[in-house]
Tab-separated table of C-alpha atoms in Angstrom:
chain	number	residue	atom	x	y	z
A	1	MET	CA	-12.702	-7.359	-8.550
A	2	SER	CA	-11.840	-10.962	-9.245
A	3	CYS	CA	-8.313	-12.370	-9.404
A	4	LYS	CA	-7.330	-13.734	-12.796
A	5	THR	CA	-5.677	-17.143	-12.964
A	6	THR	CA	-2.695	-18.002	-15.132
A	7	GLU	CA	-5.014	-20.053	-17.352
A	8	GLU	CA	-7.280	-17.034	-17.898
A	9	ARG	CA	-4.271	-14.871	-18.756
A	10	LYS	CA	-3.338	-17.206	-21.604
A	11	ASN	CA	-6.403	-15.941	-23.464
A	12	VAL	CA	-5.262	-12.307	-23.178
A	13	HIS	CA	-3.369	-10.586	-26.002
A	14	ILE	CA	-2.383	-6.924	-25.643
A	15	GLY	CA	-0.425	-4.366	-27.610
A	16	LEU	CA	2.389	-2.463	-25.895
A	17	VAL	CA	3.714	0.774	-27.392
A	18	GLY	CA	7.115	1.859	-26.089
A	19	LEU	CA	9.886	-0.621	-25.301
A	20	GLY	CA	12.310	1.553	-23.403
A	21	LYS	CA	13.713	0.349	-20.075
A	22	MET	CA	10.363	-0.035	-18.331
A	23	GLY	CA	8.330	-1.058	-21.369
A	24	PHE	CA	10.873	-3.711	-22.318
A	25	ASN	CA	10.780	-5.179	-18.806
A	26	MET	CA	6.991	-4.995	-18.632
A	27	ARG	CA	6.697	-6.981	-21.858
A	28	ALA	CA	8.960	-9.659	-20.386
A	29	ARG	CA	7.013	-9.797	-17.101
A	30	LEU	CA	3.673	-10.054	-18.887
A	31	ARG	CA	4.900	-12.827	-21.153
A	32	ALA	CA	6.282	-14.716	-18.157
A	33	ALA	CA	2.779	-14.530	-16.633
A	34	GLY	CA	1.217	-16.122	-19.717
A	35	ILE	CA	-0.065	-12.984	-21.444
A	36	GLU	CA	0.590	-12.621	-25.162
A	37	VAL	CA	2.189	-9.259	-25.928
A	38	THR	CA	2.858	-7.617	-29.269
A	39	GLY	CA	5.217	-4.703	-28.764
A	40	PHE	CA	6.008	-1.731	-30.977
A	41	ASP	CA	8.967	0.603	-30.681
A	42	ARG	CA	10.842	2.857	-33.099
A	43	ASN	CA	13.958	0.865	-32.220
A	44	PRO	CA	14.067	-2.056	-34.697
A	45	LYS	CA	16.215	-4.101	-32.291
A	46	VAL	CA	13.408	-4.502	-29.748
A	47	THR	CA	10.138	-4.128	-31.666
A	48	ASP	CA	7.877	-7.034	-32.626
A	49	VAL	CA	6.210	-5.220	-35.528
A	50	ALA	CA	7.334	-2.552	-37.956
A	51	SER	CA	4.555	-0.008	-37.438
A	52	MET	CA	1.649	1.046	-35.273
A	53	GLN	CA	-0.681	-0.172	-38.005
A	54	GLU	CA	0.834	-3.657	-37.761
A	55	LEU	CA	0.497	-3.547	-33.979
A	56	VAL	CA	-3.217	-2.779	-34.135
A	57	ALA	CA	-3.747	-5.450	-36.807
A	58	ALA	CA	-1.943	-8.054	-34.667
A	59	VAL	CA	-4.086	-7.579	-31.545
A	60	PRO	CA	-7.577	-9.113	-31.710
A	61	ALA	CA	-10.577	-6.857	-31.104
A	62	PRO	CA	-11.758	-5.637	-28.725
A	63	ARG	CA	-8.175	-4.504	-28.194
A	64	LEU	CA	-6.236	-3.453	-25.125
A	65	ILE	CA	-3.319	-1.209	-26.090
A	66	TRP	CA	-0.915	-0.040	-23.364
A	67	VAL	CA	1.212	3.050	-24.085
A	68	MET	CA	4.485	3.252	-22.120
A	69	VAL	CA	6.411	6.291	-23.375
A	70	PRO	CA	7.674	9.561	-21.816
A	71	SER	CA	5.033	12.168	-21.020
A	72	GLY	CA	4.480	15.187	-23.209
A	73	ASP	CA	4.710	15.477	-26.977
A	74	ILE	CA	5.576	11.798	-27.529
A	75	THR	CA	2.521	10.582	-25.626
A	76	GLU	CA	0.331	13.139	-27.381
A	77	ALA	CA	1.512	12.034	-30.834
A	78	ILE	CA	1.055	8.323	-30.107
A	79	ILE	CA	-2.418	8.662	-28.593
A	80	THR	CA	-3.482	10.852	-31.513
A	81	GLU	CA	-2.193	8.263	-34.001
A	82	LEU	CA	-3.848	5.388	-32.155
A	83	SER	CA	-7.144	7.262	-32.031
A	84	GLU	CA	-7.231	6.986	-35.823
A	85	LEU	CA	-6.314	3.290	-35.866
A	86	LEU	CA	-8.364	1.825	-33.019
A	87	GLU	CA	-12.035	0.916	-33.199
A	88	SER	CA	-15.081	1.429	-31.033
A	89	GLY	CA	-14.888	-0.954	-28.076
A	90	ASP	CA	-11.096	-0.869	-27.804
A	91	LEU	CA	-9.329	0.221	-24.598
A	92	LEU	CA	-6.225	2.437	-24.523
A	93	VAL	CA	-4.109	2.638	-21.347
A	94	ASP	CA	-1.538	5.383	-20.710
A	95	GLY	CA	1.002	3.910	-18.297
A	96	GLY	CA	3.526	6.753	-18.525
A	97	ASN	CA	3.792	9.788	-16.269
A	98	SER	CA	1.357	12.074	-18.089
A	99	ARG	CA	-0.152	15.015	-16.270
A	100	PHE	CA	-3.682	14.220	-15.060
A	101	THR	CA	-5.191	17.115	-17.007
A	102	GLU	CA	-3.877	15.546	-20.230
A	103	ASP	CA	-5.602	12.270	-19.298
A	104	GLN	CA	-8.944	13.998	-19.073
A	105	LYS	CA	-8.434	15.585	-22.487
A	106	HIS	CA	-7.396	12.251	-24.016
A	107	GLY	CA	-10.323	10.450	-22.405
A	108	GLU	CA	-12.829	12.873	-23.909
A	109	MET	CA	-11.245	12.702	-27.354
A	110	LEU	CA	-11.201	8.885	-27.394
A	111	ALA	CA	-14.715	8.605	-25.959
A	112	SER	CA	-16.024	10.546	-28.944
A	113	LYS	CA	-14.796	7.626	-31.081
A	114	GLY	CA	-16.178	4.936	-28.779
A	115	ILE	CA	-12.701	4.074	-27.440
A	116	SER	CA	-12.244	3.630	-23.680
A	117	PHE	CA	-9.307	5.167	-21.818
A	118	MET	CA	-7.466	4.465	-18.574
A	119	ASP	CA	-4.482	6.111	-16.929
A	120	VAL	CA	-2.197	3.978	-14.765
A	121	GLY	CA	0.599	5.356	-12.622
A	122	VAL	CA	3.399	2.786	-12.569
A	123	SER	CA	6.138	2.657	-9.937
A	124	GLY	CA	8.989	0.187	-9.772
A	125	GLY	CA	11.561	1.496	-12.218
A	126	VAL	CA	14.128	-0.869	-13.662
A	127	TRP	CA	13.499	-3.332	-10.800
A	128	GLY	CA	9.888	-3.973	-11.792
A	129	LEU	CA	10.671	-6.994	-13.959
A	130	GLU	CA	11.904	-8.911	-10.922
A	131	ASN	CA	9.887	-7.306	-8.121
A	132	GLY	CA	6.664	-6.234	-9.836
A	133	TYR	CA	5.186	-2.752	-10.126
A	134	GLY	CA	3.028	-0.646	-7.841
A	135	LEU	CA	-0.018	0.436	-9.875
A	136	MET	CA	-2.508	3.301	-9.504
A	137	ALA	CA	-5.403	3.227	-11.989
A	138	GLY	CA	-7.822	5.902	-13.106
A	139	GLY	CA	-10.863	5.083	-15.225
A	140	ALA	CA	-14.293	3.479	-15.305
A	141	PRO	CA	-14.779	0.376	-13.122
A	142	GLU	CA	-15.654	-1.792	-16.132
A	143	ASP	CA	-12.433	-0.791	-17.900
A	144	VAL	CA	-10.340	-1.529	-14.825
A	145	GLU	CA	-12.014	-4.949	-14.531
A	146	ARG	CA	-11.232	-5.643	-18.170
A	147	ALA	CA	-7.563	-4.743	-17.652
A	148	LEU	CA	-7.192	-6.816	-14.448
A	149	PRO	CA	-5.339	-9.763	-16.053
A	150	VAL	CA	-2.640	-7.319	-17.170
A	151	LEU	CA	-2.615	-5.375	-13.907
A	152	ASP	CA	-2.410	-8.555	-11.817
A	153	ALA	CA	0.479	-9.838	-13.923
A	154	LEU	CA	2.426	-6.589	-13.535
A	155	ARG	CA	2.005	-6.094	-9.788
A	156	PRO	CA	3.931	-8.060	-7.141
A	157	GLU	CA	2.505	-11.335	-5.890
A	158	GLY	CA	0.336	-11.207	-2.794
A	159	GLU	CA	-2.693	-9.176	-1.789
A	160	ARG	CA	-3.832	-6.937	-4.626
A	161	ALA	CA	-4.575	-4.045	-2.259
A	162	ASP	CA	-0.917	-3.953	-1.194
A	163	SER	CA	0.279	-2.952	-4.675
A	164	PHE	CA	-2.744	-1.880	-6.732
A	165	VAL	CA	-5.491	0.691	-6.302
A	166	HIS	CA	-8.334	1.887	-8.515
A	167	VAL	CA	-7.988	5.492	-7.382
A	168	GLY	CA	-10.990	6.966	-9.196
A	169	GLY	CA	-12.017	8.289	-12.576
A	170	ILE	CA	-9.818	9.267	-15.518
A	171	GLY	CA	-6.808	11.260	-14.329
A	172	ALA	CA	-6.881	9.933	-10.760
A	173	GLY	CA	-4.214	7.305	-11.366
A	174	HIS	CA	-1.679	9.782	-12.669
A	175	TYR	CA	-2.607	12.295	-9.972
A	176	ALA	CA	-1.788	9.673	-7.324
A	177	LYS	CA	1.472	8.826	-9.110
A	178	MET	CA	2.357	12.528	-9.259
A	179	VAL	CA	2.010	12.825	-5.479
A	180	HIS	CA	3.935	9.552	-5.058
A	181	ASN	CA	6.824	11.041	-7.020
A	182	GLY	CA	6.644	14.290	-5.053
A	183	ILE	CA	7.035	12.283	-1.837
A	184	GLU	CA	9.926	10.460	-3.499
A	185	TYR	CA	11.647	13.830	-4.057
A	186	GLY	CA	11.412	14.649	-0.354
A	187	LEU	CA	12.605	11.229	0.814
A	188	MET	CA	15.627	11.220	-1.487
A	189	GLN	CA	16.558	14.745	-0.429
A	190	ALA	CA	16.445	13.818	3.270
A	191	TYR	CA	18.667	10.762	2.744
A	192	ALA	CA	21.044	12.793	0.589
A	193	GLU	CA	21.394	15.603	3.120
A	194	GLY	CA	22.121	13.050	5.840
A	195	TYR	CA	24.765	11.533	3.583
A	196	GLU	CA	26.466	14.901	3.102
A	197	LEU	CA	26.373	15.710	6.817
A	198	LEU	CA	28.002	12.379	7.700
A	199	ALA	CA	30.572	12.783	4.935
A	200	LYS	CA	31.601	16.203	6.290
A	201	LYS	CA	32.488	14.928	9.767
A	202	ASP	CA	35.954	13.409	10.153
A	203	ILE	CA	34.923	11.340	13.193
A	204	ILE	CA	32.796	9.209	10.843
A	205	GLN	CA	35.240	6.473	9.808
A	206	ASP	CA	32.850	4.162	7.950
A	207	LEU	CA	30.269	6.116	5.975
A	208	PRO	CA	28.959	3.244	3.774
A	209	GLY	CA	28.818	0.995	6.827
A	210	THR	CA	26.670	3.520	8.671
A	211	PHE	CA	23.974	3.364	6.028
A	212	ARG	CA	24.315	-0.406	5.792
A	213	ALA	CA	23.695	-0.687	9.547
A	214	TRP	CA	20.434	1.237	9.137
A	215	GLN	CA	18.945	-1.308	6.739
A	216	LYS	CA	17.387	-3.543	9.399
A	217	GLY	CA	15.611	-2.529	12.576
A	218	THR	CA	15.819	1.257	12.258
A	219	VAL	CA	12.888	3.574	11.659
A	220	VAL	CA	14.501	4.972	8.480
A	221	ARG	CA	14.936	1.604	6.737
A	222	SER	CA	13.487	1.512	3.218
A	223	TRP	CA	14.139	0.387	-0.337
A	224	LEU	CA	15.674	3.799	-1.079
A	225	LEU	CA	18.120	3.231	1.773
A	226	ASP	CA	18.986	-0.177	0.296
A	227	LEU	CA	19.690	1.546	-3.018
A	228	MET	CA	21.920	4.103	-1.277
A	229	VAL	CA	24.024	1.263	0.076
A	230	LYS	CA	24.173	-0.299	-3.394
A	231	ALA	CA	25.237	3.021	-4.940
A	232	LEU	CA	28.016	3.427	-2.364
A	233	ASP	CA	29.176	-0.154	-2.907
A	234	GLU	CA	29.518	0.592	-6.614
A	235	ASP	CA	31.184	3.999	-6.178
A	236	PRO	CA	32.129	4.694	-2.518
A	237	GLY	CA	32.839	8.406	-3.020
A	238	LEU	CA	30.342	8.933	-5.850
A	239	GLU	CA	33.330	10.299	-7.725
A	240	SER	CA	32.025	9.253	-11.135
A	241	ILE	CA	28.760	11.204	-10.755
A	242	ASP	CA	28.167	14.909	-11.244
A	243	ASP	CA	25.820	16.672	-8.814
A	244	TYR	CA	23.517	17.901	-11.584
A	245	VAL	CA	20.028	16.451	-10.990
A	246	GLU	CA	17.156	16.624	-13.470
A	247	ASP	CA	13.533	16.979	-12.428
A	248	SER	CA	11.190	14.907	-14.556
A	249	GLY	CA	8.018	16.991	-14.166
A	250	GLU	CA	6.034	15.268	-11.434
A	251	GLY	CA	7.805	17.193	-8.649
A	252	ARG	CA	6.917	20.518	-10.257
A	253	TRP	CA	3.328	19.418	-10.845
A	254	THR	CA	3.019	18.324	-7.203
A	255	VAL	CA	4.175	21.734	-5.989
A	256	GLU	CA	1.824	23.480	-8.433
A	257	GLU	CA	-1.090	21.373	-7.158
A	258	ALA	CA	-0.124	22.115	-3.552
A	259	ILE	CA	-0.277	25.841	-4.331
A	260	ALA	CA	-3.553	25.509	-6.262
A	261	ASN	CA	-5.166	23.635	-3.359
A	262	ALA	CA	-3.559	25.671	-0.546
A	263	VAL	CA	-1.861	22.569	0.852
A	264	PRO	CA	1.473	23.275	2.592
A	265	ALA	CA	4.184	21.055	1.114
A	266	PRO	CA	7.476	22.534	2.384
A	267	ALA	CA	9.536	19.310	2.222
A	268	ILE	CA	8.586	18.474	-1.368
A	269	THR	CA	8.986	22.110	-2.463
A	270	ALA	CA	12.427	22.377	-0.852
A	271	ALA	CA	13.492	19.116	-2.516
A	272	LEU	CA	12.471	20.469	-5.916
A	273	PHE	CA	14.334	23.726	-5.341
A	274	ALA	CA	17.400	21.749	-4.214
A	275	ARG	CA	17.454	20.097	-7.632
A	276	PHE	CA	17.521	23.553	-9.214
A	277	SER	CA	20.430	24.557	-6.970
A	278	SER	CA	22.311	21.380	-7.972
A	279	ARG	CA	22.806	22.941	-11.380
A	280	GLU	CA	24.885	25.732	-9.857
A	281	ASP	CA	26.901	24.291	-6.946
A	282	ASN	CA	29.107	21.294	-6.191
A	283	SER	CA	27.061	19.270	-3.708
A	284	PRO	CA	27.701	15.781	-2.276
A	285	ALA	CA	24.011	15.598	-1.334
A	286	MET	CA	22.923	16.144	-4.912
A	287	LYS	CA	25.427	13.555	-6.113
A	288	MET	CA	23.536	11.096	-3.905
A	289	VAL	CA	20.142	12.175	-5.300
A	290	SER	CA	21.524	11.626	-8.800
A	291	ALA	CA	22.876	8.219	-7.772
A	292	LEU	CA	19.527	7.198	-6.269
A	293	ARG	CA	17.591	8.214	-9.391
A	294	HIS	CA	19.958	6.026	-11.404
A	295	GLN	CA	19.582	3.105	-8.999
A	296	PHE	CA	15.788	2.893	-8.949
A	297	GLY	CA	14.841	4.262	-12.334
A	298	GLY	CA	17.848	3.890	-14.578
A	299	HIS	CA	17.873	7.669	-15.069
A	300	ALA	CA	21.059	8.846	-16.712
A	301	THR	CA	23.645	10.486	-14.506
A	302	LYS	CA	25.894	13.279	-15.687
A	303	PRO	CA	29.577	12.237	-15.533
A	304	ALA	CA	31.690	14.185	-13.097
A	305	SER	CA	33.700	16.948	-14.714
A	306	PRO	CA	37.423	16.179	-14.895
A	307	SER	CA	39.407	17.955	-12.225
A	308	ILE	CA	41.619	20.815	-13.323
A	309	GLU	CA	45.111	20.473	-11.942
């Protein structure tokens, strides 16, 4: 696959559906790289056009339309609507967190109309605008090649293989992202349990400083650890955060796939079950998981309940 220069990107014009936190930042990053983007969102404050019809009309054929909305019914409705608006030769990319089985269904439906389909797992959260996004693509090689100017603009600078992979056919990109997020569950749970254990021991006089001292040189250093330190700087006792933690789907799907394929995944499974238990008990560890989800992905936290005197 060839690298696309900034000059080549200036000839690229794509449509982007969904201008939430990530979509909004992706539009800005693409434009900064020289790619023309027409965005559509139901929110009139951020959209470039008033309707999906206007979006399709604004992007020259053969079109590349990138959908960046939550998985489930919203994605289903948008892809169905676009299937009636796009033309043979166009390419539709689902960059959300759809389940891989849905990708395969969408790919077949669009193929019957001559429309190509790709699924791209996107990691980077609210920090992607500045740092770039890790990308995992599923689809035909010729479609991936066609989308490379966009993919190269979204990923971090440097070697493509360090932040982008063409995983395989349709569904493979979201399958890889699903496993990525399952691993994320386990990593956050381990950090959070360590946080609670340190917080319980009165001989630990500087809890935030302990995590800060792990950021360089230790074997547990990572971006998640950096975000833990940031969360503690902002709220040292995590007193403003409730310990209720949502699960966004990918963790459950990872566990289901582990069962279906007889692959033992005790750490990821335990992390998922810990999120369920967070909805029943008061847990400092789950406060930290909630804080980490907010730090990297902008996921809403539940405010701590007021204490009853």
